[in-house]
Amino acid sequence: MDMKFDLAQIAPPPHVAFPMSAPMRACAAGSCDQCGVRDRAICADLPSGDREALSQIGRRVALRAGQTVMWEGDDSMVVANVIEGTLKLSTSLGDGREQIVGVVYPSDFIGRPFGTLTPHSVTALTDARLCLFPRRAFDGFARSHGALQHRLLARTLDDLDRTRAWMLLLGRKSAREKVATFLLDMGRRLPIDRDGTIELPLSRQQVADILGLTIETVSRQMNEMKRLGVIALPGRRGVRLIDAVALEAMAGGD
Amino acid sequence: MDMKFDLAQIAPPPHVAFPMSAPMRACAAGSCDQCGVRDRAICADLPSGDREALSQIGRRVALRAGQTVMWEGDDSMVVANVIEGTLKLSTSLGDGREQIVGVVYPSDFIGRPFGTLTPHSVTALTDARLCLFPRRAFDGFARSHGALQHRLLARTLDDLDRTRAWMLLLGRKSAREKVATFLLDMGRRLPIDRDGTIELPLSRQQVADILGLTIETVSRQMNEMKRLGVIALPGRRGVRLIDAVALEAMAGGD
DNA sequence: CCGGCGCTTTGACAGAGGTCAATGCAGGGG
DNA sequence: CCCCTGCATTGACCTCTGTCAAAGCGCCGG
């Protein structure tokens, strides 16, 4: 189980245009009216006056793939809505072993409100845009707006359910079952183009870090499924789910 | 990874006095004033009038070890505060493989408010007492009492953090590290008697179901630690942590 | 269009942990 | 107080997945 320490997790690989230490760039302010996640984010059912007030507290920010927004263990300074892009939540052991504990998509909420410590790092997997709030200001706003707090609670309860379901995968599923479950999950969450192909926002290493496997095992399982005709693997990050029924069977009940 | 189907998970073992199908027994009503978790449960900082109103919605219930309060997949009918005892939250695969996704103690909250499905089963590990509420009535009450909802949110956020931290253990730690981490965690949460011994509320199988291991691996790891003089194992469920520093080292960073 | 970098794949091998099968033993019931 | 039941321990073995190493090949930059 001793995995080799992976330098890439500390220093950004050279091809990452914006190193993780790059400051977040402000981007076109844009009012809530034209926000792409206006009716799905936690601010959705605020009266529009309140929503604008909340908007005043925050700012729009753009991220490049690879940039880290928050670091595990740091003070919790900001929270945010994801407007666009995909990000990962991750924790790691002292020796570099990493576990991705969540993947978030547009309209999801990130950061740790009502708490002082950031429990996990948040890193952009693709270029992304956030609606970022100072944590204390957000906390204060939420405390005085029941609707917002209710929405945040509902979302947190959902996250907790999903996270606990994932524990079953981590603790009890075989490599084959893990990979099949993962692919089905991505098929549900990512846009599917007309020939049924999805573009994973993750490298093989990151898939491994989600499933609690090594990169080699993930690669072997996926190529074995390809050999069986259950999936196709066009390009480095493409996956076409050819036989979803067979995949479901491989995913092992639930 | 094919674990043998365990009958005990369907039918209660013969020594369980109250089979899981036994109805929950009402017990001495007791007002909130003399409730042992009054100042730690989510109802703690309600004005006492509101708290009594909430109390009217609910009822006190007693459980025997082994009884299941809620079943994974059932409609979400009730939620509850744990007054006394220890309970497990668990999910399982169709073939009987099980993962314990949480262990709850007095003052913790269980059940799925604001949702229609129970995401995991809840089973008493020891005899226990609950303050049980019909879910819909609780939801309604919570919606109109910001303080309660805030407290529930804070607790859910904490649960989510703990759960995600546990994913790192499930996905990335070795058997040795898992067992060491588990023992330290129990040492923090359970009462310690004067000679430093704790009484686990869990069988070896249940420990295995928390850690994503088999019963044999758990047993081997614990006895190996005993051989190393790091812990002692008095009786079937007793554990004395002799060398906490060594245990910390075995638990592997974080 | 080509070259090279780094991710991905593939192979050979090792070892952690699962499986199967006794045996031991704690603790409740008679 | 002793027996019996079922959990826990121990051993032998084997498989799955991790480790180490090398080769393949997308994809970006020039």
Coordinates of C-alpha atoms (C1' of nucleotides) in Angstrom, one line a residue:
Chain A
M1 CA 0.0 0.0 0.0
D2 CA 3.0 2.3 0.1
M3 CA 2.5 4.4 -2.9
K4 CA 5.4 6.4 -4.3
F5 CA 5.3 10.0 -3.5
D6 CA 4.0 11.9 -6.4
L7 CA 5.7 15.2 -7.0
A8 CA 2.9 16.3 -9.3
Q9 CA 0.7 16.7 -6.3
I10 CA 3.0 19.3 -4.9
A11 CA 4.3 21.3 -7.8
P12 CA 2.2 21.9 -10.9
P13 CA 3.2 19.9 -14.0
P14 CA 4.9 22.2 -16.5
H15 CA 2.1 22.1 -19.0
V16 CA -0.4 23.7 -16.6
A17 CA -0.5 27.3 -17.9
F18 CA -1.5 28.8 -14.5
P19 CA 0.4 27.3 -11.6
M20 CA -1.7 26.6 -8.5
S21 CA -0.2 29.6 -6.8
A22 CA -1.6 31.9 -9.5
P23 CA -4.0 34.5 -8.1
M24 CA -7.6 34.0 -9.0
R25 CA -8.6 36.3 -11.7
A26 CA -11.7 38.5 -11.4
C27 CA -13.9 38.2 -14.5
A28 CA -16.9 39.9 -16.0
A29 CA -19.1 40.7 -13.0
G30 CA -22.4 39.8 -14.6
S31 CA -25.6 40.2 -12.6
C32 CA -27.6 37.2 -11.3
D33 CA -30.1 37.6 -14.1
Q34 CA -27.8 36.2 -16.7
C35 CA -26.2 33.6 -14.4
G36 CA -26.2 30.2 -16.0
V37 CA -26.9 28.4 -12.7
R38 CA -29.4 31.0 -11.4
D39 CA -32.2 28.5 -11.0
R40 CA -30.2 25.6 -9.6
A41 CA -27.7 27.1 -7.2
I42 CA -28.5 27.6 -3.5
C43 CA -29.4 31.2 -4.2
A44 CA -32.2 30.1 -6.6
D45 CA -35.2 30.8 -4.5
L46 CA -34.2 34.0 -2.8
P47 CA -36.4 37.0 -3.5
S48 CA -34.5 38.8 -6.2
G49 CA -33.7 41.7 -3.9
D50 CA -32.0 39.4 -1.4
R51 CA -30.2 37.6 -4.3
E52 CA -28.8 40.9 -5.5
A53 CA -27.7 41.7 -1.9
L54 CA -25.9 38.4 -1.7
S55 CA -24.4 39.0 -5.1
Q56 CA -22.9 42.3 -3.7
I57 CA -21.0 40.3 -1.1
G58 CA -19.4 38.0 -3.6
R59 CA -17.4 38.3 -6.8
R60 CA -17.0 36.3 -10.0
V61 CA -13.7 34.5 -10.4
A62 CA -12.2 32.5 -13.2
L63 CA -9.9 29.5 -12.7
R64 CA -7.6 27.5 -15.0
A65 CA -7.5 23.7 -14.9
G66 CA -5.2 22.7 -12.1
Q67 CA -5.6 25.7 -10.0
T68 CA -6.4 25.1 -6.3
V69 CA -9.0 27.3 -4.7
M70 CA -8.7 26.1 -1.1
W71 CA -6.2 23.9 0.8
E72 CA -7.0 21.2 3.2
G73 CA -6.2 22.4 6.8
D74 CA -6.2 26.1 5.9
D75 CA -8.5 28.6 7.6
S76 CA -11.9 28.6 5.9
M77 CA -11.9 32.0 4.3
V78 CA -14.2 31.6 1.3
V79 CA -17.2 29.7 0.0
A80 CA -18.5 29.7 -3.5
N81 CA -21.1 28.6 -6.1
V82 CA -19.7 26.8 -9.1
I83 CA -21.0 28.6 -12.2
E84 CA -19.1 26.6 -14.8
G85 CA -16.5 23.8 -14.9
T86 CA -15.7 20.7 -12.8
L87 CA -13.6 20.7 -9.6
K88 CA -12.4 18.0 -7.3
L89 CA -12.4 17.8 -3.5
S90 CA -9.5 15.9 -2.1
T91 CA -7.7 14.9 1.1
S92 CA -4.3 13.3 1.5
L93 CA -2.0 11.5 3.8
G94 CA 1.3 12.9 4.8
D95 CA 3.2 10.7 2.3
G96 CA 1.2 11.9 -0.7
R97 CA -1.5 9.2 -1.0
E98 CA -4.5 11.1 -2.1
Q99 CA -8.3 10.4 -2.0
I100 CA -10.7 12.4 -4.1
V101 CA -13.8 12.8 -1.8
G102 CA -16.0 14.6 -4.2
V103 CA -16.4 16.0 -7.7
V104 CA -18.5 19.1 -8.2
Y105 CA -20.3 20.5 -11.2
P106 CA -22.0 23.8 -12.1
S107 CA -24.6 24.9 -9.5
D108 CA -22.9 23.0 -6.7
F109 CA -21.7 24.8 -3.6
I110 CA -18.1 24.5 -2.3
G111 CA -16.3 25.5 0.8
R112 CA -17.0 25.1 4.6
P113 CA -19.6 27.6 5.9
F114 CA -20.0 27.8 9.7
G115 CA -16.6 26.4 10.4
T116 CA -13.1 27.6 10.7
L117 CA -11.1 24.9 9.0
T118 CA -11.1 23.8 5.4
P119 CA -11.6 20.0 5.6
H120 CA -10.3 19.2 2.1
S121 CA -8.6 20.9 -0.9
V122 CA -10.6 22.1 -3.8
T123 CA -8.9 22.1 -7.3
A124 CA -10.2 22.9 -10.7
L125 CA -10.2 19.9 -13.1
T126 CA -11.2 22.0 -16.0
D127 CA -11.2 25.8 -16.5
A128 CA -14.0 27.0 -14.2
R129 CA -15.9 30.0 -13.0
L130 CA -17.0 30.6 -9.5
C131 CA -19.2 33.0 -7.6
L132 CA -17.0 33.5 -4.6
F133 CA -18.0 34.8 -1.1
P134 CA -16.0 35.7 2.0
R135 CA -17.0 33.0 4.4
R136 CA -17.9 35.2 7.4
A137 CA -20.0 37.5 5.3
F138 CA -21.8 34.5 3.7
D139 CA -22.4 32.9 7.1
G140 CA -24.0 36.1 8.4
F141 CA -26.1 36.4 5.3
A142 CA -27.2 32.8 5.6
R143 CA -28.1 33.0 9.2
S144 CA -30.5 35.8 8.5
H145 CA -32.1 34.2 5.4
G146 CA -33.9 31.0 6.2
A147 CA -34.6 30.1 2.6
L148 CA -30.9 30.2 1.8
Q149 CA -30.0 28.1 4.8
H150 CA -32.8 25.7 4.0
R151 CA -31.5 25.2 0.5
L152 CA -27.9 24.8 1.8
L153 CA -29.2 22.2 4.3
A154 CA -31.0 20.2 1.6
R155 CA -27.9 20.2 -0.5
T156 CA -25.7 19.2 2.3
L157 CA -28.0 16.3 3.2
D158 CA -27.9 15.1 -0.4
D159 CA -24.1 15.4 -0.5
L160 CA -23.9 13.3 2.7
D161 CA -26.1 10.6 1.2
R162 CA -24.0 10.5 -2.0
T163 CA -20.8 10.4 0.0
R164 CA -22.0 7.6 2.2
A165 CA -23.1 5.6 -0.9
W166 CA -19.6 6.1 -2.2
M167 CA -18.2 4.6 1.0
L168 CA -19.8 1.3 0.1
L169 CA -17.9 1.4 -3.2
L170 CA -14.6 2.2 -1.5
G171 CA -14.9 -0.3 1.3
R172 CA -16.6 -3.3 -0.4
K173 CA -16.4 -3.2 -4.2
S174 CA -13.8 -5.0 -6.4
A175 CA -11.7 -3.0 -8.9
R176 CA -14.0 -4.2 -11.7
E177 CA -17.1 -3.1 -9.9
K178 CA -15.6 0.2 -8.9
V179 CA -14.7 1.1 -12.5
A180 CA -18.1 0.1 -13.8
T181 CA -19.9 2.1 -11.2
F182 CA -17.7 5.1 -11.9
L183 CA -18.3 5.0 -15.6
L184 CA -22.1 4.7 -15.1
D185 CA -22.0 7.6 -12.7
M186 CA -20.1 9.8 -15.2
G187 CA -22.5 8.8 -17.9
R188 CA -25.3 10.2 -15.8
R189 CA -23.5 13.4 -14.9
L190 CA -21.6 14.5 -18.0
P191 CA -22.9 15.7 -21.3
I192 CA -23.1 12.9 -23.9
D193 CA -22.4 13.8 -27.5
R194 CA -24.4 12.3 -30.3
D195 CA -22.4 9.1 -30.8
G196 CA -22.7 8.4 -27.0
T197 CA -19.2 9.5 -26.1
I198 CA -18.4 11.4 -22.9
E199 CA -15.3 13.4 -22.2
L200 CA -13.9 12.6 -18.7
P201 CA -12.7 15.7 -16.9
L202 CA -10.2 13.4 -15.1
S203 CA -6.9 11.8 -15.8
R204 CA -6.4 8.1 -15.1
Q205 CA -4.5 9.1 -11.9
Q206 CA -7.5 11.1 -10.8
V207 CA -9.9 8.3 -11.6
A208 CA -7.7 6.1 -9.5
D209 CA -7.8 8.7 -6.6
I210 CA -11.6 8.6 -6.7
L211 CA -11.8 4.8 -6.7
G212 CA -9.1 4.1 -4.2
L213 CA -7.1 2.1 -6.9
T214 CA -3.8 2.6 -8.7
I215 CA -3.6 4.0 -12.2
E216 CA -2.5 0.7 -13.6
T217 CA -5.5 -1.2 -12.2
V218 CA -7.8 1.5 -13.6
S219 CA -6.2 1.2 -17.0
R220 CA -6.3 -2.5 -17.0
Q221 CA -10.0 -2.7 -16.0
M222 CA -11.0 -0.1 -18.6
N223 CA -9.1 -1.8 -21.4
E224 CA -10.4 -5.2 -20.4
M225 CA -14.0 -3.7 -20.7
K226 CA -13.0 -2.4 -24.1
R227 CA -11.8 -5.9 -25.1
L228 CA -15.2 -7.3 -23.9
G229 CA -17.0 -4.7 -26.1
V230 CA -18.7 -3.0 -23.2
I231 CA -17.1 0.4 -23.7
A232 CA -15.0 2.2 -26.3
L233 CA -12.0 4.4 -25.4
P234 CA -11.7 7.1 -28.1
G235 CA -8.7 9.4 -27.3
R236 CA -7.2 9.8 -24.0
R237 CA -10.2 11.0 -22.0
G238 CA -13.1 9.8 -24.1
V239 CA -15.4 6.9 -23.1
R240 CA -18.4 5.5 -25.0
L241 CA -20.7 3.4 -23.0
I242 CA -21.7 0.7 -25.5
D243 CA -23.5 -1.8 -23.3
A244 CA -24.9 -0.1 -20.3
V245 CA -26.8 -3.3 -19.2
A246 CA -23.5 -5.2 -19.1
L247 CA -21.9 -2.3 -17.2
E248 CA -24.7 -2.3 -14.6
A249 CA -24.1 -6.0 -14.1
M250 CA -20.4 -5.4 -13.6
A251 CA -21.2 -2.6 -11.1
G252 CA -22.6 -5.2 -8.7
G253 CA -26.0 -4.5 -7.2
D254 CA -27.2 -1.2 -5.7
Chain B
M1 CA -14.1 -10.1 -3.1
D2 CA -17.1 -12.4 -3.1
M3 CA -18.0 -12.6 0.5
K4 CA -20.3 -15.3 1.7
F5 CA -23.9 -14.2 2.2
D6 CA -24.4 -13.7 5.9
L7 CA -27.7 -15.0 7.2
A8 CA -27.3 -12.9 10.4
Q9 CA -27.9 -9.8 8.3
I10 CA -31.4 -11.0 7.4
A11 CA -32.7 -13.0 10.4
P12 CA -31.7 -12.0 13.9
P13 CA -29.2 -14.3 15.6
P14 CA -31.0 -16.4 18.2
H15 CA -29.4 -14.7 21.2
V16 CA -30.9 -11.3 20.3
A17 CA -33.8 -11.1 22.7
F18 CA -35.8 -8.7 20.6
P19 CA -35.8 -9.6 17.0
M20 CA -35.4 -6.7 14.6
S21 CA -39.1 -6.9 13.6
A22 CA -40.1 -6.3 17.2
P23 CA -42.1 -3.1 17.5
M24 CA -40.3 -0.2 19.2
R25 CA -41.4 0.2 22.8
A26 CA -42.6 3.4 24.2
C27 CA -40.8 4.3 27.4
A28 CA -41.2 6.8 30.2
A29 CA -42.1 10.1 28.5
G30 CA -39.9 12.4 30.5
S31 CA -39.9 16.1 29.7
C32 CA -37.0 17.8 28.1
D33 CA -35.8 19.2 31.4
Q34 CA -34.5 15.9 32.6
C35 CA -33.2 14.8 29.2
G36 CA -29.6 13.7 29.3
V37 CA -28.7 15.2 25.9
R38 CA -30.7 18.4 26.4
D39 CA -27.8 20.7 26.0
R40 CA -26.0 18.8 23.2
A41 CA -28.8 17.7 20.8
I42 CA -30.0 19.8 18.0
C43 CA -32.9 21.1 20.1
A44 CA -30.5 22.5 22.6
D45 CA -30.8 26.1 21.9
L46 CA -34.5 26.4 21.2
P47 CA -36.4 28.7 23.5
S48 CA -37.9 26.3 26.1
G49 CA -41.4 26.9 24.8
D50 CA -40.4 25.8 21.3
R51 CA -38.6 22.9 22.7
E52 CA -41.6 21.6 24.6
A53 CA -43.7 22.1 21.4
L54 CA -41.2 20.0 19.5
S55 CA -41.3 17.4 22.3
Q56 CA -45.0 17.2 21.8
I57 CA -44.5 16.1 18.2
G58 CA -42.2 13.3 19.3
R59 CA -42.1 10.3 21.6
R60 CA -39.5 8.5 23.6
V61 CA -38.7 5.0 22.4
A62 CA -36.5 2.2 23.7
L63 CA -34.5 -0.2 21.5
R64 CA -32.7 -3.5 22.2
A65 CA -29.3 -4.2 20.8
G66 CA -29.8 -5.6 17.3
Q67 CA -33.1 -3.9 16.5
T68 CA -33.3 -1.9 13.3
V69 CA -35.1 1.4 13.3
M70 CA -35.0 2.2 9.6
W71 CA -34.3 0.2 6.5
E72 CA -32.2 1.4 3.5
G73 CA -34.5 2.2 0.7
D74 CA -37.7 2.5 2.7
D75 CA -39.7 5.7 2.8
S76 CA -38.3 8.2 5.2
M77 CA -41.0 8.2 7.9
V78 CA -39.2 9.1 11.1
V79 CA -36.2 11.0 12.4
A80 CA -34.8 11.0 15.9
N81 CA -32.4 12.2 18.5
V82 CA -30.2 9.6 20.1
I83 CA -30.7 9.9 23.9
E84 CA -28.7 6.9 25.0
G85 CA -26.8 4.0 23.3
T86 CA -24.8 3.5 20.1
L87 CA -26.3 2.8 16.7
K88 CA -24.8 2.0 13.3
L89 CA -25.7 3.3 9.9
S90 CA -25.1 0.8 7.1
T91 CA -25.6 0.2 3.4
S92 CA -25.2 -3.1 1.6
L93 CA -24.8 -4.6 -1.8
G94 CA -27.3 -7.1 -3.2
D95 CA -25.1 -10.1 -2.3
G96 CA -24.8 -9.2 1.4
R97 CA -21.5 -7.3 1.5
E98 CA -22.1 -4.5 4.0
Q99 CA -20.4 -1.2 4.8
I100 CA -21.1 0.6 8.0
V101 CA -21.2 4.3 7.0
G102 CA -21.5 5.8 10.4
V103 CA -21.7 5.1 14.1
V104 CA -23.9 7.4 16.2
Y105 CA -23.8 8.3 19.9
P106 CA -26.0 10.1 22.4
S107 CA -27.1 13.6 21.2
D108 CA -26.6 12.6 17.6
F109 CA -29.4 13.0 15.1
I110 CA -30.5 10.2 12.8
G111 CA -32.9 9.8 9.8
R112 CA -33.4 11.7 6.6
P113 CA -35.2 15.0 7.1
F114 CA -36.4 16.8 3.9
G115 CA -36.2 13.7 1.7
T116 CA -38.5 10.8 1.0
L117 CA -36.1 7.9 0.9
T118 CA -34.0 6.4 3.8
P119 CA -30.5 6.2 2.4
H120 CA -29.1 3.7 4.8
S121 CA -30.3 1.3 7.6
V122 CA -30.0 2.3 11.2
T123 CA -29.5 -0.5 13.8
A124 CA -28.9 -0.4 17.5
L125 CA -25.6 -1.8 18.5
T126 CA -26.4 -1.5 22.2
D127 CA -29.7 -1.0 24.0
A128 CA -30.7 2.5 23.2
R129 CA -33.3 5.2 23.7
L130 CA -34.4 7.7 21.1
C131 CA -36.6 10.8 20.9
L132 CA -38.5 9.9 17.7
F133 CA -40.4 12.3 15.5
P134 CA -42.6 11.7 12.5
R135 CA -40.5 13.0 9.6
R136 CA -43.1 15.3 8.0
A137 CA -44.0 16.9 11.3
F138 CA -40.3 17.4 12.1
D139 CA -39.7 18.9 8.7
G140 CA -42.5 21.4 9.2
F141 CA -41.3 22.4 12.6
A142 CA -37.7 22.8 11.4
R143 CA -38.8 25.0 8.4
S144 CA -40.4 27.4 10.8
H145 CA -37.6 27.4 13.4
G146 CA -34.4 28.9 12.1
A147 CA -32.4 28.0 15.2
L148 CA -33.2 24.3 14.8
Q149 CA -32.5 24.3 11.1
H150 CA -29.2 26.1 11.7
R151 CA -28.2 23.5 14.3
L152 CA -29.1 20.7 12.0
L153 CA -27.1 22.3 9.2
A154 CA -24.0 22.7 11.4
R155 CA -24.3 19.1 12.5
T156 CA -24.8 17.8 8.9
L157 CA -21.8 19.8 7.8
D158 CA -19.7 18.2 10.5
D159 CA -21.0 14.7 9.6
L160 CA -20.0 15.3 6.0
D161 CA -16.5 16.4 7.0
R162 CA -16.1 13.3 9.1
T163 CA -17.5 11.0 6.4
R164 CA -15.2 12.4 3.8
A165 CA -12.2 12.0 6.2
W166 CA -13.3 8.3 6.5
M167 CA -13.2 8.0 2.7
L168 CA -9.4 8.6 2.9
L169 CA -9.2 5.6 5.3
L170 CA -11.3 3.4 3.1
G171 CA -9.6 4.2 -0.2
R172 CA -6.0 4.7 0.8
K173 CA -5.0 3.1 4.1
S174 CA -3.6 -0.3 4.7
A175 CA -5.2 -2.8 7.1
R176 CA -2.7 -1.9 9.8
E177 CA -3.4 1.8 9.4
K178 CA -7.2 1.3 9.3
V179 CA -7.2 -0.7 12.5
A180 CA -4.9 1.8 14.3
T181 CA -7.0 4.7 13.2
F182 CA -10.2 3.0 14.3
L183 CA -8.9 2.2 17.8
L184 CA -7.7 5.8 18.3
D185 CA -11.1 7.0 17.1
M186 CA -12.9 4.8 19.5
G187 CA -10.6 5.8 22.3
R188 CA -11.7 9.4 21.7
R189 CA -15.4 8.6 21.6
L190 CA -16.0 5.9 24.2
P191 CA -15.8 6.1 27.9
I192 CA -12.5 5.0 29.3
D193 CA -12.5 3.2 32.6
R194 CA -9.7 3.7 35.2
D195 CA -7.3 1.2 33.8
G196 CA -7.6 2.6 30.4
T197 CA -9.9 0.0 28.9
I198 CA -12.7 0.7 26.5
E199 CA -15.6 -1.5 25.7
L200 CA -16.3 -1.6 22.0
P201 CA -20.0 -1.6 21.1
L202 CA -19.0 -3.6 18.0
S203 CA -18.3 -7.3 17.1
R204 CA -15.2 -8.1 15.0
Q205 CA -17.5 -8.4 12.0
Q206 CA -18.9 -4.9 12.6
V207 CA -15.4 -3.5 13.0
A208 CA -14.6 -5.2 9.6
D209 CA -17.7 -3.6 8.1
I210 CA -16.6 -0.2 9.2
L211 CA -13.0 -0.6 7.9
G212 CA -13.8 -2.4 4.6
L213 CA -11.8 -5.5 5.7
T214 CA -12.6 -9.1 6.6
I215 CA -13.1 -10.3 10.2
E216 CA -9.9 -12.4 9.9
T217 CA -7.8 -9.4 8.9
V218 CA -9.1 -7.3 11.7
S219 CA -8.5 -10.1 14.2
R220 CA -4.9 -10.6 12.9
Q221 CA -4.1 -6.9 13.0
M222 CA -5.4 -6.5 16.5
N223 CA -3.6 -9.6 17.9
E224 CA -0.4 -8.5 16.1
M225 CA -0.7 -5.1 17.9
K226 CA -1.2 -7.0 21.1
R227 CA 1.9 -9.0 20.5
L228 CA 3.8 -5.8 19.9
G229 CA 2.6 -4.5 23.3
V230 CA 0.7 -1.6 21.8
I231 CA -2.7 -2.7 23.0
A232 CA -4.2 -5.3 25.3
L233 CA -7.4 -7.2 24.5
P234 CA -9.2 -8.1 27.7
G235 CA -12.3 -10.1 27.0
R236 CA -14.1 -10.2 23.7
R237 CA -14.9 -6.6 23.3
G238 CA -12.4 -4.9 25.6
V239 CA -9.4 -2.9 24.3
R240 CA -6.8 -1.1 26.3
L241 CA -4.6 1.4 24.5
I242 CA -1.2 1.0 26.0
D243 CA 1.0 2.9 23.7
A244 CA -1.0 5.7 22.0
V245 CA 2.1 7.2 20.4
A246 CA 2.9 3.9 18.6
L247 CA -0.7 3.7 17.6
E248 CA -0.6 7.1 16.1
A249 CA 2.4 6.2 14.2
M250 CA 0.7 3.0 12.9
A251 CA -2.3 5.1 11.9
G252 CA -0.3 6.9 9.2
G253 CA -0.4 10.7 9.0
D254 CA -3.5 12.9 9.2
Chain C
dC1 C1' 3.6 18.3 -40.5
dC2 C1' 6.8 16.6 -37.3
dG3 C1' 9.1 15.9 -32.8
dG4 C1' 9.0 15.2 -28.1
dC5 C1' 6.9 15.1 -23.6
dG6 C1' 4.1 13.0 -20.4
dC7 C1' 0.1 10.3 -19.9
dT8 C1' -1.4 5.6 -20.7
dT9 C1' -0.8 1.0 -21.6
dT10 C1' 1.3 -3.5 -20.9
dG11 C1' 4.1 -7.0 -18.8
dA12 C1' 6.3 -9.5 -15.0
dC13 C1' 6.3 -10.1 -10.4
dA14 C1' 5.4 -9.7 -5.3
dG15 C1' 2.8 -9.3 -1.4
dA16 C1' -1.3 -7.7 1.3
dG17 C1' -5.4 -9.2 2.3
dG18 C1' -9.2 -12.4 1.2
dT19 C1' -10.9 -17.4 1.4
dC20 C1' -11.6 -21.7 3.5
dA21 C1' -11.2 -24.5 7.4
dA22 C1' -10.3 -25.9 12.0
dT23 C1' -9.6 -24.8 16.8
dG24 C1' -10.1 -21.9 20.9
dC25 C1' -12.6 -19.7 24.3
dA26 C1' -15.8 -16.2 26.5
dG27 C1' -20.0 -15.8 28.6
dG28 C1' -24.9 -16.6 29.0
dG29 C1' -28.4 -20.3 30.1
dG30 C1' -29.7 -24.2 32.4
Chain D
dC1 C1' -21.1 -24.1 38.4
dC2 C1' -20.6 -26.2 34.2
dC3 C1' -21.8 -26.8 29.4
dC4 C1' -22.8 -25.2 24.9
dT5 C1' -23.2 -21.9 21.4
dG6 C1' -21.3 -18.7 18.5
dC7 C1' -17.8 -15.3 18.1
dA8 C1' -12.8 -14.9 17.7
dT9 C1' -8.4 -16.7 16.6
dT10 C1' -5.1 -19.1 13.9
dG11 C1' -3.2 -21.5 9.9
dA12 C1' -2.6 -22.7 5.0
dC13 C1' -3.3 -21.1 0.7
dC14 C1' -4.4 -18.3 -3.2
dT15 C1' -6.0 -14.3 -5.8
dC16 C1' -6.4 -9.7 -6.7
dT17 C1' -4.3 -5.6 -6.8
dG18 C1' -0.2 -3.0 -6.1
dT19 C1' 4.8 -2.3 -7.6
dC20 C1' 8.4 -1.7 -10.8
dA21 C1' 9.8 -1.1 -15.4
dA22 C1' 9.5 -0.4 -20.2
dA23 C1' 7.2 0.6 -24.4
dG24 C1' 3.3 3.0 -26.8
dC25 C1' 1.0 6.8 -28.4
dG26 C1' -2.0 11.2 -28.0
dC27 C1' -1.5 15.8 -28.3
dC28 C1' 0.7 20.3 -28.0
dG29 C1' 4.2 23.4 -29.7
dG30 C1' 7.1 24.7 -33.1

